[in-house]
């Protein structure tokens, strides 16, 4: 899991450099890995006291295409 909470904002697209900067120290992404990009956006889902449907469904952050290309094409991860 890569914790992206420090770089996510509403409607933001996070870059490859930002994602790689959040990889825990001493860890690396290897071929065959399953990668979870944790944005913390679950805090807005309907089961939480901080529920906010607009934030959860409409304003969630996401990766720039370069992130997906790197993880799948270069790192050859199994799942994102």
Coordinates of C-alpha atoms in Angstrom, one line a residue:
X1 CA 0.0 0.0 0.0
X2 CA 1.2 3.5 -0.9
X3 CA -0.3 6.1 1.4
X4 CA -1.1 9.1 -0.7
X5 CA -3.1 11.1 1.9
X6 CA -0.4 13.8 2.1
X7 CA -0.7 14.6 -1.6
X8 CA -4.4 14.2 -2.4
X9 CA -6.8 17.1 -2.7
X10 CA -10.3 17.4 -4.3
X11 CA -10.2 16.9 -8.1
X12 CA -6.4 16.5 -8.0
X13 CA -4.5 14.3 -10.3
X14 CA -1.3 13.0 -8.7
X15 CA 1.9 12.6 -10.7
X16 CA 4.4 9.7 -10.9
X17 CA 7.0 11.7 -8.9
X18 CA 4.4 12.3 -6.1
X19 CA 3.4 8.6 -6.0
X20 CA 7.0 7.5 -5.9
X21 CA 7.8 10.0 -3.2
X22 CA 5.1 8.3 -1.0
X23 CA 6.6 4.8 -1.3
X24 CA 7.7 3.8 2.2
X25 CA 11.4 4.1 2.8
X26 CA 13.2 0.8 2.2
X27 CA 10.3 -0.5 0.0
X28 CA 10.1 -0.8 -3.7
X29 CA 7.6 -1.7 -6.3
X30 CA 8.5 -5.0 -7.9
X31 CA 7.2 -7.0 -10.9
X32 CA 4.1 -9.0 -9.9
X33 CA 3.2 -6.7 -7.0
X34 CA -0.4 -5.8 -6.1
X35 CA -0.3 -2.0 -5.6
X36 CA -3.0 -0.2 -3.5
X37 CA -3.0 3.6 -3.8
X38 CA -4.6 4.8 -0.5
X39 CA -6.0 8.3 -0.9
X40 CA -7.9 8.4 2.4
X41 CA -11.0 9.3 0.5
X42 CA -13.0 6.6 2.3
X43 CA -13.4 9.1 5.1
X44 CA -16.2 10.6 3.0
X45 CA -18.2 7.4 2.3
X46 CA -21.7 6.8 3.5
X47 CA -20.8 4.7 6.5
X48 CA -18.6 7.3 8.2
X49 CA -19.5 10.2 10.4
X50 CA -17.7 12.5 8.0
X51 CA -19.9 11.4 5.1
X52 CA -19.9 13.8 2.2
X53 CA -21.5 12.3 -1.0
X54 CA -20.2 15.2 -3.2
X55 CA -16.6 14.8 -2.1
X56 CA -16.8 11.0 -2.2
X57 CA -18.4 10.6 -5.7
X58 CA -17.5 13.8 -7.5
X59 CA -14.3 15.3 -6.2
X60 CA -12.1 12.2 -5.6
X61 CA -8.5 12.5 -6.7
X62 CA -6.9 10.1 -9.2
X63 CA -3.6 9.2 -10.9
X64 CA -2.3 10.9 -14.0
X65 CA -1.9 8.5 -16.9
X66 CA 1.9 8.4 -16.4
X67 CA 1.3 6.6 -13.0
X68 CA -0.7 3.8 -14.5
X69 CA 1.6 3.5 -17.5
X70 CA 4.6 3.2 -15.3
X71 CA 3.1 0.7 -12.9
X72 CA 1.7 -1.6 -15.6
X73 CA 4.1 -1.2 -18.5
X74 CA 7.4 -0.7 -16.7
X75 CA 7.0 -2.3 -13.3
X76 CA 4.6 -5.0 -14.6
X77 CA 2.4 -5.1 -11.5
X78 CA -0.4 -7.6 -11.3
X79 CA -3.1 -5.3 -10.0
X80 CA -3.8 -1.7 -9.2

